[in-house]
Amino acid sequence: MGTCPTLSAMGALLWFRDDLRVQDNLALLAACESAEEVVAVYLLDEHSPEIRPLGGASKWWLHHSLKALHAELRALGIQLIFRTGAAREAIPAIAKEIQASAVFWNRRYGASRAIDADIKQHLHHEGIQASSFPGHLLFEPWNIANKQGDPYKVFTPFWRACREQPAPAYPKDAPDPLGGTPSEFPTASLDQILPLPTWPHEFAQHWQPGAAGAFEALEDFLDHTIDEYADGRDVPALGHTSKLSPHLRFGEISPREVWHAVAEHPAHDSEGARVFLSELGWREFAWHTLYRHPDLATCGLDRRFDAMVWEHDPEGLTLWQQGKTGFGLVDAGLRELWRTGTMHNRVRMAAASLLVKNMMIDWRLGEQWFWDTLLDADEASNPFNWQWVAGCGADASPYFRIFNPETQQKKFDANGKYVNRWAPDWMAHTPVVDLRESRARALTAFDAIKGLPR
Ligand SMILES: Cc1cc2nc3c(=O)[nH]c(=O)nc-3n(C[C@H](O)[C@H](O)[C@H](O)COP(=O)(O)OP(=O)(O)OC[C@H]3O[C@@H](n4cnc5c(N)ncnc54)[C@H](O)[C@@H]3O)c2cc1C
């Protein structure tokens, strides 16, 4: 770079987390502007209690995404090292090892914030500068509040308040390459820290982790699908959605890049664009909710549900996980999930509802399964949506609204294309519940808790 007057002869450490991109990465830009030598680290932290260990599908994605990032950083003259350990100890130790005068990262919004705050304090104490930047969200959670200064609990006013804010900043380009060759600090190999799981045999046929795959998905969506999105997004066989979620999850593309690509598209005023941006709004709402409730994956926001008596049904749970419930749409979704690492949104809702409301199995068990098998599993959207379906979350679907999986199948897969693709044998399985009886049982269970304090 060479233009910044405060350029330090010492190195800068860039700590990558859920921001695996070189473009529109404010922490990377700041690091490159501050020092002649930048070293980047990805630390697999399976030790800190605030960090939820990654699921198997996520590990597959992360492995490939880091491989792509490694090559992109090399081209910029930056070494990406791989380490494992608890961040509170590991990051200050790496900063010392490379003799960094400053450490840079993009913000996180869940329980791991506490780790970042501790590290910042520790580094300052050691005379090392620590700087954090926005980038994972369109709007910082502390800037969106109602007139009383409280967070919104309902999506529509939340999103209206977001839209009344100044538009998200325009995305930044990647930095220019640094002058020299990348450093050669000791590093573990990617295979050591993230060995590829053996199960996801089909993932590579459906996905291309990394920024190049992210922009391809965005372009494909804008070129071919945005006009159909408003209606087509609900029909699983059509695939009329963006398929951006795992790319956004790992930060290979920033939400600002997606936002501005839509804003600049000829269809930016269309219903498709409006609905699509509001889906980004749901992502935002989930993260803002996590920011206020870091225990979202374990505690229902509506505390009445603490008293709900769930069924202990390990066999039922296994049938559901394997897509053998005898309900076509649900079985197709769960098998699509196992094979491809994703499930269509409409089907996620139907599958989750069958588990929680008809089978009366605790939503946390379904959430854990999705956490392990979804490529886009994230610590905000997954528990947020499970709580939404279960009826205990923010702006949740009321408990008495129980999806009927047969009606959903007739409505959204009338020609059977989706179900026949993923679960052609679904009729061979005996239904795990009687829909009418199980619905009545769920309503009785809810009646028992509805008078309790929220
Ligand atoms: C039970 C359940 C669990 C879910 N778990 C996750 C999860 O772990 N990670 C995840 O990203 N999404 C989750 N979703 C939301 C949604 O199903 C996916 O975001 C969507 O299917 C991804 O496909 P797409 O990228 O083609 O979406 P598109 O329809 O193209 O939407 C664009 C983007 O908006 C965001 N988005 C859309 N719907 C939602 C939503 N309901 N909540 C939050 N963000 C949304 C995603 O980032 C998505 O990529 C879950 C939904 C349910 C019902």
XYZ file of C-alpha atoms and ligand atoms in Angstrom:
507
model
C 0.000 0.000 0.000
C 2.659 2.495 1.051
C 0.377 5.559 1.200
C -0.691 5.580 4.810
C 1.301 8.034 6.936
C 1.003 5.895 10.097
C 2.341 2.778 8.398
C 4.046 0.641 11.037
C 7.276 -1.232 10.475
C 5.861 -3.914 12.801
C 3.308 -6.364 11.552
C -0.462 -6.436 11.865
C -2.479 -9.511 12.777
C -5.809 -10.026 11.066
C -8.108 -12.459 12.835
C -10.621 -14.094 10.458
C -13.840 -15.546 11.898
C -17.140 -15.390 9.962
C -15.822 -12.971 7.323
C -13.930 -15.193 4.885
C -13.538 -12.640 2.106
C -11.000 -10.128 0.861
C -13.503 -7.692 -0.663
C -15.623 -5.412 1.540
C -13.622 -6.474 4.566
C -13.016 -3.408 6.725
C -10.690 -5.184 9.153
C -8.497 -6.386 6.280
C -8.390 -2.904 4.736
C -7.438 -1.327 8.052
C -4.730 -3.940 8.652
C -3.237 -3.328 5.205
C -3.300 0.415 5.749
C -1.568 0.147 9.114
C 1.411 -2.110 8.481
C 3.853 -3.295 5.857
C 3.433 -6.906 6.866
C 0.041 -8.483 7.550
C -0.399 -12.004 8.860
C -3.863 -13.519 8.935
C -4.998 -16.290 11.253
C -7.946 -18.640 11.336
C -8.229 -20.116 14.811
C -10.478 -23.142 15.242
C -11.725 -22.548 18.771
C -13.389 -25.625 20.232
C -12.394 -24.747 23.786
C -14.067 -21.462 24.695
C -17.440 -22.086 26.369
C -19.018 -19.162 24.483
C -18.368 -20.834 21.120
C -20.722 -23.506 19.877
C -18.693 -26.291 18.241
C -19.377 -26.388 14.512
C -21.630 -29.041 13.035
C -20.322 -31.579 10.508
C -21.762 -29.867 7.425
C -20.358 -26.493 8.490
C -16.909 -28.040 8.850
C -17.043 -29.278 5.273
C -17.936 -25.789 4.054
C -15.370 -24.073 6.232
C -12.577 -26.337 5.016
C -13.220 -25.427 1.389
C -13.904 -21.787 2.108
C -10.593 -21.394 3.961
C -8.774 -23.070 1.100
C -10.175 -20.475 -1.301
C -9.395 -17.622 1.092
C -5.832 -18.870 1.583
C -5.183 -18.549 -2.160
C -6.789 -15.101 -2.379
C -4.731 -13.806 0.538
C -1.511 -15.217 -0.914
C -2.149 -13.226 -4.054
C -2.315 -10.135 -1.824
C 1.011 -11.030 -0.176
C -0.621 -12.176 3.078
C 0.024 -15.489 4.829
C -3.016 -17.205 6.354
C -2.015 -19.419 9.253
C -4.224 -22.093 10.815
C -4.236 -22.761 14.528
C -6.456 -24.366 17.171
C -7.013 -23.321 20.773
C -8.968 -21.082 23.107
C -9.002 -17.570 21.660
C -8.402 -15.728 24.951
C -4.959 -17.326 25.195
C -4.188 -18.066 21.543
C -4.783 -14.665 19.908
C -2.562 -12.608 22.256
C 0.101 -15.347 21.967
C 0.022 -15.250 18.158
C 0.138 -11.433 18.219
C 3.316 -11.650 20.308
C 4.808 -14.407 18.169
C 4.538 -12.365 14.992
C 5.442 -9.160 16.834
C 2.243 -7.428 15.821
C 1.676 -3.877 16.877
C -2.031 -4.165 16.130
C -4.764 -6.798 15.801
C -7.827 -6.354 13.599
C -11.099 -8.238 13.333
C -14.711 -7.856 12.182
C -17.330 -7.981 14.927
C -19.314 -10.954 16.180
C -22.715 -10.547 17.780
C -23.377 -13.646 19.883
C -21.969 -14.880 23.175
C -18.437 -14.773 21.734
C -18.538 -10.973 22.110
C -17.349 -11.539 25.648
C -14.201 -13.251 24.335
C -13.469 -10.373 21.986
C -13.903 -7.796 24.771
C -11.505 -9.725 27.024
C -8.916 -10.018 24.263
C -9.158 -6.336 23.418
C -8.486 -5.457 27.031
C -5.605 -7.920 27.290
C -3.966 -6.620 24.110
C -4.282 -3.000 25.206
C -2.620 -3.980 28.454
C 0.266 -5.433 26.422
C 0.546 -2.243 24.376
C -0.962 -3.843 21.265
C -3.730 -1.977 19.515
C -6.977 -3.903 18.875
C -9.628 -2.658 16.445
C -12.968 -4.161 15.453
C -15.197 -3.331 12.484
C -18.761 -3.902 11.270
C -19.523 -6.093 8.254
C -21.576 -9.138 9.210
C -24.832 -7.186 9.382
C -26.493 -4.331 7.522
C -27.313 -2.434 10.708
C -25.589 -2.516 14.092
C -28.008 -3.882 16.723
C -27.471 -0.982 19.130
C -28.672 1.485 16.472
C -32.105 -0.098 16.015
C -34.503 0.480 18.901
C -38.076 1.652 19.408
C -39.088 5.039 20.890
C -38.534 3.704 24.405
C -35.034 2.573 23.444
C -36.036 -1.104 23.613
C -35.323 -3.690 20.916
C -38.157 -4.532 18.557
C -39.993 -7.787 19.169
C -42.035 -7.755 15.964
C -40.523 -7.948 12.493
C -42.576 -5.351 10.572
C -41.748 -2.315 12.782
C -38.183 -3.626 13.136
C -37.642 -3.701 9.391
C -39.396 -0.361 8.941
C -36.986 1.166 11.472
C -34.038 -0.378 9.604
C -35.277 1.007 6.300
C -35.544 4.469 7.851
C -31.827 4.382 8.666
C -29.308 5.682 6.118
C -28.702 2.945 3.509
C -25.891 0.520 4.386
C -22.491 1.873 3.313
C -21.320 1.071 -0.196
C -19.050 -2.016 -0.219
C -15.287 -1.553 -0.427
C -12.925 -3.222 -2.880
C -10.226 -5.651 -1.823
C -6.959 -3.969 -0.790
C -4.096 -3.651 -3.257
C -1.490 -6.400 -2.902
C 1.180 -5.696 -0.289
C 4.672 -5.278 -1.677
C 6.604 -8.332 -0.451
C 6.132 -12.076 -0.371
C 3.884 -13.574 2.322
C 5.567 -14.357 5.651
C 6.272 -17.946 6.656
C 5.199 -18.357 10.244
C 4.533 -21.890 11.485
C 1.057 -23.081 10.668
C -1.007 -26.223 11.031
C -2.416 -27.578 7.789
C -6.074 -27.225 6.924
C -6.408 -31.019 7.000
C -5.044 -31.059 10.540
C -7.428 -28.494 11.961
C -10.437 -29.380 9.822
C -10.221 -32.904 8.420
C -12.938 -33.403 5.840
C -15.861 -35.427 7.192
C -16.562 -38.585 5.157
C -20.332 -38.225 4.992
C -21.122 -35.289 2.713
C -20.546 -37.149 -0.516
C -22.905 -35.016 -2.614
C -22.165 -31.525 -1.273
C -19.606 -30.671 -3.932
C -22.145 -31.355 -6.689
C -24.408 -28.626 -5.330
C -22.108 -26.017 -3.844
C -18.974 -24.010 -4.452
C -17.726 -22.593 -1.143
C -15.738 -19.348 -1.352
C -16.286 -15.830 -2.672
C -16.257 -16.904 -6.340
C -19.168 -19.289 -5.655
C -20.964 -16.561 -3.690
C -20.817 -14.057 -6.540
C -21.837 -16.699 -9.044
C -24.918 -17.482 -6.941
C -25.736 -13.770 -6.635
C -25.330 -13.167 -10.343
C -27.397 -16.191 -11.233
C -30.159 -15.025 -8.902
C -30.157 -11.472 -10.271
C -30.007 -12.610 -13.902
C -32.644 -15.320 -13.748
C -34.698 -15.430 -10.599
C -35.330 -12.112 -8.890
C -38.412 -11.431 -11.026
C -39.950 -14.756 -10.007
C -38.852 -14.568 -6.377
C -41.995 -13.133 -4.746
C -44.142 -16.136 -5.753
C -41.539 -18.715 -6.709
C -39.685 -18.650 -3.390
C -42.365 -20.774 -1.751
C -42.281 -23.614 -4.275
C -39.519 -26.077 -3.339
C -39.286 -27.758 -6.769
C -38.589 -24.446 -8.525
C -35.449 -23.475 -6.630
C -36.314 -19.807 -7.187
C -34.248 -18.532 -4.268
C -30.744 -17.105 -4.131
C -28.882 -19.996 -2.383
C -26.752 -17.360 -0.728
C -27.264 -18.466 2.876
C -24.055 -20.515 3.435
C -22.025 -17.819 1.667
C -23.520 -15.181 3.964
C -23.067 -17.472 6.952
C -19.304 -17.669 6.409
C -19.013 -14.079 5.260
C -17.738 -14.907 1.772
C -20.010 -12.140 0.585
C -21.191 -9.310 2.817
C -24.876 -8.418 3.209
C -23.946 -4.916 2.002
C -22.667 -6.359 -1.258
C -25.928 -8.237 -1.724
C -27.970 -5.175 -0.755
C -26.216 -2.860 -3.229
C -26.252 -5.427 -6.039
C -30.048 -5.535 -5.683
C -30.289 -1.733 -5.408
C -28.384 -1.360 -8.689
C -30.375 -4.016 -10.526
C -32.987 -2.895 -13.082
C -35.613 -4.825 -11.053
C -34.767 -2.965 -7.805
C -38.308 -1.565 -7.530
C -40.037 -4.877 -8.195
C -41.999 -6.970 -5.735
C -39.329 -9.666 -6.059
C -36.594 -7.251 -4.930
C -38.712 -5.919 -2.069
C -39.494 -9.401 -0.725
C -35.890 -10.534 -1.178
C -34.532 -7.558 0.795
C -37.065 -8.258 3.519
C -35.660 -11.802 3.755
C -32.279 -10.207 4.411
C -34.265 -8.276 7.005
C -35.268 -11.560 8.693
C -31.584 -12.496 8.827
C -30.926 -9.143 10.432
C -33.812 -9.608 12.898
C -32.440 -13.022 13.917
C -28.970 -11.559 14.602
C -30.346 -8.565 16.492
C -32.374 -10.998 18.609
C -29.264 -13.087 19.304
C -27.388 -9.929 20.296
C -29.955 -9.352 23.084
C -30.390 -13.058 23.888
C -27.061 -14.883 23.525
C -28.708 -18.045 24.915
C -31.146 -18.234 21.983
C -30.274 -21.879 21.201
C -31.163 -23.094 24.662
C -33.788 -20.738 26.136
C -37.180 -19.963 24.647
C -37.830 -16.214 24.576
C -41.350 -16.931 25.836
C -40.636 -18.394 29.267
C -44.038 -20.130 29.459
C -42.515 -22.801 27.239
C -40.121 -23.766 30.048
C -43.097 -25.615 31.510
C -44.005 -27.459 28.290
C -43.890 -31.226 28.734
C -42.122 -32.666 25.671
C -42.270 -36.294 24.550
C -39.221 -38.447 25.174
C -39.235 -40.231 21.809
C -35.757 -41.165 20.530
C -37.211 -43.540 17.903
C -39.523 -40.829 16.584
C -36.621 -38.387 16.438
C -34.533 -40.876 14.440
C -37.383 -41.498 11.963
C -37.720 -37.749 11.509
C -33.956 -37.279 11.039
C -33.872 -40.074 8.464
C -36.881 -38.734 6.551
C -39.105 -41.707 7.370
C -42.078 -39.970 8.967
C -44.568 -41.061 6.299
C -45.269 -37.409 5.358
C -43.937 -36.816 1.857
C -42.931 -33.164 2.034
C -41.196 -33.578 5.380
C -39.395 -36.772 4.351
C -38.254 -35.200 1.095
C -36.901 -32.187 2.992
C -34.948 -34.213 5.522
C -33.402 -36.350 2.803
C -32.573 -33.306 0.710
C -30.864 -31.948 3.823
C -28.789 -35.081 4.382
C -27.653 -35.274 0.790
C -27.174 -31.627 -0.127
C -26.691 -29.767 3.185
C -29.729 -27.602 2.662
C -33.510 -27.712 2.778
C -35.971 -25.348 1.176
C -37.345 -22.743 3.598
C -40.995 -23.756 3.231
C -40.052 -27.369 3.909
C -37.902 -26.374 6.912
C -41.033 -24.825 8.405
C -43.170 -27.904 7.704
C -40.513 -30.329 8.986
C -39.910 -28.310 12.154
C -43.623 -27.977 12.817
C -44.208 -31.728 12.481
C -41.434 -32.445 14.985
C -42.409 -29.836 17.564
C -46.159 -29.638 17.337
C -47.331 -33.040 16.102
C -44.610 -35.238 17.558
C -44.235 -32.953 20.610
C -40.439 -33.313 20.536
C -38.452 -30.464 22.105
C -37.514 -27.852 19.443
C -33.914 -27.872 20.750
C -33.427 -31.439 19.448
C -34.528 -30.446 15.963
C -32.393 -27.326 16.131
C -29.371 -29.448 17.035
C -29.973 -31.736 14.044
C -30.156 -28.764 11.703
C -27.062 -27.315 13.374
C -25.146 -30.449 12.486
C -26.478 -30.987 8.962
C -27.192 -27.551 7.450
C -24.394 -25.862 5.542
C -25.890 -22.486 6.428
C -26.407 -23.292 10.149
C -25.727 -20.131 12.060
C -25.997 -19.309 15.714
C -28.712 -16.704 15.143
C -30.924 -17.835 12.243
C -31.171 -21.481 13.251
C -32.395 -21.139 16.853
C -34.367 -18.019 15.923
C -36.345 -19.883 13.260
C -36.816 -22.972 15.415
C -38.218 -20.779 18.158
C -40.396 -19.054 15.585
C -41.911 -22.375 14.486
C -42.216 -23.673 18.050
C -44.140 -20.557 19.070
C -41.753 -19.354 21.774
C -39.616 -16.975 19.662
C -39.657 -13.371 18.459
C -42.761 -12.525 16.398
C -43.422 -16.252 16.488
C -46.035 -18.149 14.627
C -48.766 -18.606 17.272
C -48.667 -21.997 18.933
C -52.151 -22.887 17.666
C -50.985 -22.396 14.054
C -49.991 -25.932 13.225
C -48.806 -26.606 9.700
C -50.589 -29.542 8.130
C -47.830 -31.307 6.144
C -50.355 -32.887 3.757
C -51.993 -29.569 2.953
C -48.573 -27.962 2.552
C -47.576 -30.702 0.120
C -50.754 -30.238 -1.937
C -50.326 -26.483 -2.008
C -46.591 -26.147 -2.653
C -45.738 -29.384 -4.458
C -48.972 -30.135 -6.258
C -47.277 -32.049 -9.092
C -45.107 -34.020 -6.654
C -41.891 -32.992 -8.371
C -40.025 -32.150 -5.189
C -41.261 -35.101 -3.140
C -40.604 -37.581 -5.940
C -37.106 -36.266 -6.408
C -36.001 -36.711 -2.804
C -38.330 -39.275 -1.236
C -40.012 -41.326 -3.977
C -40.683 -44.125 -1.445
C -42.291 -41.951 1.229
C -45.615 -43.806 1.110
C -43.862 -46.992 2.244
C -43.504 -45.457 5.717
C -46.310 -45.537 8.256
C -47.114 -41.990 9.422
C -45.426 -41.349 12.778
C -48.518 -39.543 14.073
C -52.197 -39.154 13.365
C -52.420 -35.515 12.292
C -55.818 -34.800 13.815
C -55.093 -36.445 17.191
C -51.615 -34.988 17.486
C -52.922 -31.526 16.690
C -55.489 -31.801 19.476
C -52.762 -33.044 21.864
C -50.557 -30.040 21.020
C -53.374 -27.593 21.608
C -54.130 -29.181 24.996
C -50.441 -28.937 25.938
C -50.426 -25.269 25.011
C -53.635 -24.645 26.972
C -51.812 -25.932 30.041
C -49.072 -23.266 29.817
C -50.783 -20.302 28.221
C -51.857 -18.725 31.522
C -48.301 -18.716 32.908
C -46.205 -15.520 32.954
C -44.223 -14.997 29.730
C -36.419 -24.242 11.210
C -35.609 -23.303 10.353
C -34.221 -23.223 10.523
C -33.458 -22.328 9.759
N -32.100 -22.274 9.955
C -31.358 -21.368 9.237
C -29.961 -21.254 9.448
O -29.361 -21.934 10.286
N -29.271 -20.366 8.670
C -29.890 -19.582 7.736
O -29.224 -18.790 7.058
N -31.222 -19.648 7.552
C -31.981 -20.518 8.271
N -33.325 -20.599 8.040
C -33.966 -19.598 7.157
C -34.143 -19.981 5.681
O -34.731 -21.250 5.569
C -32.833 -19.941 4.889
O -32.157 -18.731 5.109
C -33.104 -20.075 3.387
O -33.799 -21.259 3.111
C -31.783 -20.049 2.636
O -31.976 -20.189 1.255
P -31.637 -18.998 0.258
O -30.285 -18.456 0.562
O -31.892 -19.497 -1.115
O -32.715 -17.935 0.721
P -33.387 -16.699 -0.022
O -34.864 -16.926 -0.031
O -32.748 -16.374 -1.295
O -33.158 -15.502 1.026
C -32.027 -14.617 0.963
C -31.301 -14.611 2.276
O -32.133 -14.086 3.309
C -31.847 -14.739 4.540
N -33.064 -15.393 5.035
C -34.120 -15.824 4.314
N -35.082 -16.302 5.134
C -34.609 -16.181 6.390
C -35.121 -16.497 7.680
N -36.328 -17.039 7.852
N -34.352 -16.257 8.753
C -33.111 -15.704 8.637
N -32.573 -15.380 7.439
C -33.316 -15.608 6.346
C -30.747 -15.764 4.256
O -29.507 -15.174 4.577
C -30.889 -15.989 2.762
O -29.697 -16.401 2.145
C -34.110 -21.498 8.797
C -35.501 -21.596 8.628
C -36.238 -22.477 9.400
C -37.719 -22.542 9.204
